mmCIF file of C-alpha atoms in Angstrom:
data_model
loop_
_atom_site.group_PDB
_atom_site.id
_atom_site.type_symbol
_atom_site.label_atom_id
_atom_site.label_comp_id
_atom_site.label_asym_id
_atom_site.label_seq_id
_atom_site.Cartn_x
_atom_site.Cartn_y
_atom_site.Cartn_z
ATOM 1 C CA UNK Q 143 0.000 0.000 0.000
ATOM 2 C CA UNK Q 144 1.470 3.578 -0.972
ATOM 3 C CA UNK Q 145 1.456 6.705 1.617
ATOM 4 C CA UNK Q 146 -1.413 8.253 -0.156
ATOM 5 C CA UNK Q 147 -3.445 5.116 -0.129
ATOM 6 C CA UNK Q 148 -2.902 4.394 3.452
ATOM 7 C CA UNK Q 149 -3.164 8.508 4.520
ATOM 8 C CA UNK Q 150 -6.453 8.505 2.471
ATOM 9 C CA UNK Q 151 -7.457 5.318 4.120
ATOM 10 C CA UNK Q 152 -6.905 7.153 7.233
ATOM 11 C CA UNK Q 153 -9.349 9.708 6.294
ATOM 12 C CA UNK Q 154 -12.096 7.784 5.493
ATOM 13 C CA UNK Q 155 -11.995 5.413 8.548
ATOM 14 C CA UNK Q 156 -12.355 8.536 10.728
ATOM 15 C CA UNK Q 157 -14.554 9.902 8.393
ATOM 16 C CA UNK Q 158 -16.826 7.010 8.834
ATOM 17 C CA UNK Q 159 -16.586 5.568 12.658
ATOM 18 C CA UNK Q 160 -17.042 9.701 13.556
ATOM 19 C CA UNK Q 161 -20.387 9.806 11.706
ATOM 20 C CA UNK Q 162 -20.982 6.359 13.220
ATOM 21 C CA UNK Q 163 -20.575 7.893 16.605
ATOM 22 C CA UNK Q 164 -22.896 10.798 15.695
ATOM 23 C CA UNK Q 165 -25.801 9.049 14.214
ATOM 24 C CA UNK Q 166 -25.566 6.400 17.079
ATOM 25 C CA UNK Q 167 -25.734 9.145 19.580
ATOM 26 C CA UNK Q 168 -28.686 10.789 17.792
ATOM 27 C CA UNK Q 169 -30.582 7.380 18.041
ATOM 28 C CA UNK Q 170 -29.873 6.963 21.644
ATOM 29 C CA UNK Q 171 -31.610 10.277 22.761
ATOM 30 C CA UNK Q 172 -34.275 8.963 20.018
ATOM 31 C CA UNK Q 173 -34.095 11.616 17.166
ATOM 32 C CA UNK Q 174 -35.087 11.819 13.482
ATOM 33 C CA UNK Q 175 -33.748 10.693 10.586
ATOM 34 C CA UNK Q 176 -32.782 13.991 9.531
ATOM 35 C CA UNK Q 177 -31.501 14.921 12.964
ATOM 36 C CA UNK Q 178 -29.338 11.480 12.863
ATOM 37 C CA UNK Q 179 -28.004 12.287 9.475
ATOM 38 C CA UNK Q 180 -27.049 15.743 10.729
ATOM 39 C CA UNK Q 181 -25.360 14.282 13.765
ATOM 40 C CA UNK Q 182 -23.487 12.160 11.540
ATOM 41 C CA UNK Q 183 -22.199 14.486 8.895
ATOM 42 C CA UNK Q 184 -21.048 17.191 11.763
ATOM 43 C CA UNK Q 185 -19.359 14.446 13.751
ATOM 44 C CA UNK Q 186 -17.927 13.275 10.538
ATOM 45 C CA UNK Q 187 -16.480 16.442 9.278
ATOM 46 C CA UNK Q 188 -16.398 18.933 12.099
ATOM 47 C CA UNK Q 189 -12.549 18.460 13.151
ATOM 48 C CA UNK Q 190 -11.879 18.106 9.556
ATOM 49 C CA UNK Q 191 -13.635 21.690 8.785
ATOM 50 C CA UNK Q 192 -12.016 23.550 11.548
ATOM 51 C CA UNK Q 193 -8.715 22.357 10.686
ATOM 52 C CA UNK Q 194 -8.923 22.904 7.177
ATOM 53 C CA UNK Q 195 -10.487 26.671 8.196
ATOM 54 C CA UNK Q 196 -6.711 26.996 10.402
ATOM 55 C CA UNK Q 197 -4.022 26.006 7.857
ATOM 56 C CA UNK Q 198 -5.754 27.552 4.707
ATOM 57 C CA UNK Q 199 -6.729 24.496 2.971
ATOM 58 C CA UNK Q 200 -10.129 24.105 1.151
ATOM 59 C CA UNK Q 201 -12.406 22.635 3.587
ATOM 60 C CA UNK Q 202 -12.334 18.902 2.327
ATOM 61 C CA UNK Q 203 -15.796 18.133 2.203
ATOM 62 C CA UNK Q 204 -16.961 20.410 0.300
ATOM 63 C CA UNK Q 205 -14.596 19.915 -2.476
ATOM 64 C CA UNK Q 206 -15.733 15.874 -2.281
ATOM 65 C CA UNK Q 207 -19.910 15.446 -2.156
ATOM 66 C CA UNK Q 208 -19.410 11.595 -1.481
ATOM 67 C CA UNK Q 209 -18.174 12.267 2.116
ATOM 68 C CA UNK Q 210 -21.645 14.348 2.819
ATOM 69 C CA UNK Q 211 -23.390 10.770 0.682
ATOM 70 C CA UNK Q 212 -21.391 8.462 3.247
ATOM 71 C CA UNK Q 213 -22.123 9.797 6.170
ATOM 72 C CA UNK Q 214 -25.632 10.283 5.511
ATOM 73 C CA UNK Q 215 -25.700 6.810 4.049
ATOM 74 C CA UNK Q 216 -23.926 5.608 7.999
ATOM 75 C CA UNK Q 217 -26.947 7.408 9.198
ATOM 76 C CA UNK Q 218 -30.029 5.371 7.178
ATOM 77 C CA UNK Q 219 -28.234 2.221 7.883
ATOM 78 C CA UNK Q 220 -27.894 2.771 12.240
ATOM 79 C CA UNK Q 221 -31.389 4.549 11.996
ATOM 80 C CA UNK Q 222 -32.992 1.839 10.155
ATOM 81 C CA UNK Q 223 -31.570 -1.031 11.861
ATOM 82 C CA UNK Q 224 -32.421 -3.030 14.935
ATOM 83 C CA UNK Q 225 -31.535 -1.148 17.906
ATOM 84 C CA UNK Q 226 -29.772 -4.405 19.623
ATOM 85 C CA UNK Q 227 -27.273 -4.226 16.896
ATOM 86 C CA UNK Q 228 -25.765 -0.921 18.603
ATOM 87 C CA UNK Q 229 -26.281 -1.611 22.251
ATOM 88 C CA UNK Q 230 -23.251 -1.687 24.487
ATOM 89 C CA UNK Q 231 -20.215 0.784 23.948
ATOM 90 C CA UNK Q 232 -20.228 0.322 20.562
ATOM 91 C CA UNK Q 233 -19.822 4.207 20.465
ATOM 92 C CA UNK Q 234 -16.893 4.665 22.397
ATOM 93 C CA UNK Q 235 -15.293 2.360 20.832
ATOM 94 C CA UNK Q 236 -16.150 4.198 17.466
ATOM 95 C CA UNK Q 237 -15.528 7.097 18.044
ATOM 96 C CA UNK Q 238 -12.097 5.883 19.505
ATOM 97 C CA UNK Q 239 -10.908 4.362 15.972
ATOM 98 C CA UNK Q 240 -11.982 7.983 14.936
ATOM 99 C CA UNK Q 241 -10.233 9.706 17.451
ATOM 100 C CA UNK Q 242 -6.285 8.125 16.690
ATOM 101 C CA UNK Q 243 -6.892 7.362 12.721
ATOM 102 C CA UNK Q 244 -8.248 11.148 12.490
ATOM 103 C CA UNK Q 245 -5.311 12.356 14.507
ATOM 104 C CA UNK Q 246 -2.474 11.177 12.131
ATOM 105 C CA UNK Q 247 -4.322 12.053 9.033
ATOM 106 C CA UNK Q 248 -4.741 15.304 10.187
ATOM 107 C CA UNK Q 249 -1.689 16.070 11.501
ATOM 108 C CA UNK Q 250 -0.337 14.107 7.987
ATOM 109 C CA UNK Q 251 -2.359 16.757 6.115
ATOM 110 C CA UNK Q 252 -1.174 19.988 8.202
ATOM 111 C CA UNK Q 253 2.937 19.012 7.062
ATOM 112 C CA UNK Q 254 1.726 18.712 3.734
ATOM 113 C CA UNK Q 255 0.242 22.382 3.710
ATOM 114 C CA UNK Q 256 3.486 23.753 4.948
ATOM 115 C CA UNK Q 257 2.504 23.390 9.015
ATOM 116 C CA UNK Q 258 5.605 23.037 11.447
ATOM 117 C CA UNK Q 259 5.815 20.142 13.348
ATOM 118 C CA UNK Q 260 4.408 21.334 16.963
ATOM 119 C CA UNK Q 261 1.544 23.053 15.202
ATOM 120 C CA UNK Q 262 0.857 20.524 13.042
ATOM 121 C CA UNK Q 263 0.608 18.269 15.776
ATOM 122 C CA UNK Q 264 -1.854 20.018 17.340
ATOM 123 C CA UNK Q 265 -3.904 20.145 13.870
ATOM 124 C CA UNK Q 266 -3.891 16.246 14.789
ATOM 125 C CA UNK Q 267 -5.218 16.253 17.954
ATOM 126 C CA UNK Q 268 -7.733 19.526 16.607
ATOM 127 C CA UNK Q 269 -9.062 16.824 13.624
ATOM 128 C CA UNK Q 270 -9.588 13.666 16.187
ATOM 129 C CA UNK Q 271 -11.140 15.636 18.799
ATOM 130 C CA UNK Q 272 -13.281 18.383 17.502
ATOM 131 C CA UNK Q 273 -15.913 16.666 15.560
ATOM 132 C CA UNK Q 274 -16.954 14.360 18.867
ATOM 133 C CA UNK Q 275 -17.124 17.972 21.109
ATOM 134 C CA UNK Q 276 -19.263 19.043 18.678
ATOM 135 C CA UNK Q 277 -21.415 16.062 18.673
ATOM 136 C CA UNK Q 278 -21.934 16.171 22.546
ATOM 137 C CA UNK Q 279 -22.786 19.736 22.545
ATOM 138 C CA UNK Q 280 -25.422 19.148 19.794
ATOM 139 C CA UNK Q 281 -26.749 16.394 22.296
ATOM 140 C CA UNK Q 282 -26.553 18.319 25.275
ATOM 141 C CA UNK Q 283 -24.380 15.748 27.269
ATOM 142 C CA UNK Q 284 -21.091 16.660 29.374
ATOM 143 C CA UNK Q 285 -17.894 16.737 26.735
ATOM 144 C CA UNK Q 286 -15.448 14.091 26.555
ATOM 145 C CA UNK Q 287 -12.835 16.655 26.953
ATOM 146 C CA UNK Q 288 -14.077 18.281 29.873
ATOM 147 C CA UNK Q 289 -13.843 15.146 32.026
ATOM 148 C CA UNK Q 290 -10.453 13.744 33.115
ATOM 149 C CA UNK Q 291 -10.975 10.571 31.294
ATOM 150 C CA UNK Q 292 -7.491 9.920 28.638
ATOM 151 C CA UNK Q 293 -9.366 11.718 25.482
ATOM 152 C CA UNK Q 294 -6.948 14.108 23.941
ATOM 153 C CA UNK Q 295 -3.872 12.745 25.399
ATOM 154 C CA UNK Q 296 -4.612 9.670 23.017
ATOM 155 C CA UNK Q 297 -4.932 11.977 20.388
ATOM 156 C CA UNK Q 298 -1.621 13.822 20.932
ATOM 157 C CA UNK Q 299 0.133 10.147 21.106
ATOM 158 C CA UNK Q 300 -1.341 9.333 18.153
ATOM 159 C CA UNK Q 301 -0.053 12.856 16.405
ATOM 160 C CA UNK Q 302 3.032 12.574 18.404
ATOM 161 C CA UNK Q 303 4.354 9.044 17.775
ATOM 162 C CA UNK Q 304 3.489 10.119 13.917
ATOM 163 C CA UNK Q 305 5.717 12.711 13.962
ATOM 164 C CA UNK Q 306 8.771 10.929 16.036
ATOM 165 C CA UNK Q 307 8.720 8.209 13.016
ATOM 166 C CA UNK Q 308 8.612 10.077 9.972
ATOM 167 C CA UNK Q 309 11.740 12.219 11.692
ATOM 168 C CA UNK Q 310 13.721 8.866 12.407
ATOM 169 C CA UNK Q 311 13.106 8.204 8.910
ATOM 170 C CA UNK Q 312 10.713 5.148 9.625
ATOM 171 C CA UNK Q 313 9.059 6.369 6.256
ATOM 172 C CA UNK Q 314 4.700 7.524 6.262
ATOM 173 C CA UNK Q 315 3.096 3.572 6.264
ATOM 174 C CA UNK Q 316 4.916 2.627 9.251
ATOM 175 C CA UNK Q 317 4.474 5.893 11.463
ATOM 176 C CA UNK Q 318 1.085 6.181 10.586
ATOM 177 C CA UNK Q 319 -0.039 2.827 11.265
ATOM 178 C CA UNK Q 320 2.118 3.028 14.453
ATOM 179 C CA UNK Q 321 0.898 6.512 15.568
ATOM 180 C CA UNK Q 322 -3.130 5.435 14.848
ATOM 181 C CA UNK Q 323 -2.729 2.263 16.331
ATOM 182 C CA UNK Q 324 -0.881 3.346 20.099
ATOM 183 C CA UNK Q 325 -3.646 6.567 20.009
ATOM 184 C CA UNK Q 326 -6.040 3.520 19.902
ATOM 185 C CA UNK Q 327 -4.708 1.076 22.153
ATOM 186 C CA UNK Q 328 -4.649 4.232 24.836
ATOM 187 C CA UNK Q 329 -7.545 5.043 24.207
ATOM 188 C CA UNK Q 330 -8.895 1.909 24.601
ATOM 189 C CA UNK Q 331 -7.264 1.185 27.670
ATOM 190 C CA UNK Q 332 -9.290 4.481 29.003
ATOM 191 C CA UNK Q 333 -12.540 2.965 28.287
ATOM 192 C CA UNK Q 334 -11.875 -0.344 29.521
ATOM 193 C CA UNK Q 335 -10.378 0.596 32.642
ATOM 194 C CA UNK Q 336 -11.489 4.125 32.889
ATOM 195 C CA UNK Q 337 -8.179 5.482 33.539
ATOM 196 C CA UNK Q 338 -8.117 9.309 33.811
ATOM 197 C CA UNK Q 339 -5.203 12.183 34.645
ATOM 198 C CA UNK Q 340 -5.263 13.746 37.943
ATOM 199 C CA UNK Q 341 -7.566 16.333 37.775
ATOM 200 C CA UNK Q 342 -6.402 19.966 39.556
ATOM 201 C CA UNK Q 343 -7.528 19.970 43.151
ATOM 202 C CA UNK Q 344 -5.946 23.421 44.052
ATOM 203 C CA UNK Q 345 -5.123 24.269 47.563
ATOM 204 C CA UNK Q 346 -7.784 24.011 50.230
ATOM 205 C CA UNK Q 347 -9.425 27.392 51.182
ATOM 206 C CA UNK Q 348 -9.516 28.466 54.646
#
C-alpha cells in the first residue's frame, strides 16, 4: 500500500466511525432521521472543517460530495436497523478508531500544507477531537474533553508518535499505522479501565 493510499485510508476510517458515533448518539436520545443524518455528517467532518479553516486548505468536504453521501448513508443504515445491533459501547469504541486514525491524518495533512511540526501536531489532535465535542454539545451531554478521562492525550500520542517516526526516517506507512494504532490502544485502555489524569484539586481554602 502507498502513503497516499494508506493517509487517504486514514481519512475515510475517521470519516466514517465519527459519523458512526454521531448518528448512534442521535438514536440513543431517540431523534429523526434527519436529525441522525445531521449528527453524523457534523461528527464526521467537524474536526476536519475547523482544521482545514486553520491552515488555509479548502475545507475537504466540500470539495468531495461523497463524504456528505457516506455519512448520511452511515446514518439510514444505524437509523434503520435493529436497535440491539448498537447496544453496548459500541460508540466509544467508534468514536475511539476515529479519534487516533483522524489524529495522524490530520496532523499528515497539516505538514503537507506547509505546518511546522508542533503546530501541526496540534492540527492532529484539533481533527480527532473536535468533531466528537461538537457532537456532545449538539446532544446536550457533558464533553469528553471536559472530564479527566485519557481523550486528547490519546490523540496527541497518536499525532506525536506520527511525527517521532517520519523524523527517524521510519518512512509515512509505518508511522502512521504506528501513531493510529498506540492513540487507539490508549484510548482503549481508558474505556476499559477508565483510567483518567489527575484532575487539579488546588489548595484548600480556609
Amino acid at each position: 500500500m502507498d502513503t497516499q493510499t494508506l493517509v487517504r485510508l486514514l481519512d475515510l476510517i475517521g470519516i466514517g466511525v465519527f459519523a458512526l458515533s454521531g448518528a448512534l448518539m442521535a438514536v440513543r436520545l431517540r431523534q429523526t432521521l434527519v436529525t441522525a443524518a445531521f449528527f453524523a455528517l457534523v461528527t464526521g467532518v467537524g474536526g476536519g472543517s475547523v482544521r482545514d479553516l486553520l491552515i488555509g486548505a479548502p475545507v475537504f468536504w466540500v470539495q468531495d460530495g461523497a463524504i456528505a453521501a457516506v455519512c448520511i448513508a452511515i446514518a439510514m443504515v444505524v437509523w434503520l436497523t435493529p436497535e440491539r445491533w448498537w447496544q453496548g459501547q459500541l460508540l466509544e469504541w467508534a468514536d475511539a478508531v476515529g479519534l487516533a486514525a483522524y489524529a495522524v491524518f490530520g496532523t499528515a495533512k497539516a505538514l503537507a500544507w506547509g505546518v511546522p511540526p508542533v503546530p501541526a501536531l496540534m492540527m492532529g489532535v484539533i481533527t480527532g477531537c473536535v468533531g466528537g465535542t461538537i457532537r456532545d454539545i449538539l446532544a446536550g451531554v457533558p464533553s469528553i474533553i471536559m472530564r479527566p478521562e485519557v481523550y486528547v492525550t490519546a490523540a496527541a500520542l497518536a499525532s506525536g508518535l506520527f511525527l517521532l517516526l517520519q523524523w527517524l526516517g521510519t518512512g509515512t506507512p509505518i508511522a502512521a499505522v504506528a501513531g493510529a494504532l498506540a492513540g487507539f490502544i490508549l484510548r482503549g485502555a481508558a474505556i476499559h479501565w477508565s483510567l483518567a489524569l489527575p484532575a487539579y484539586r488546588g489548595p484548600k481554602s480556609g
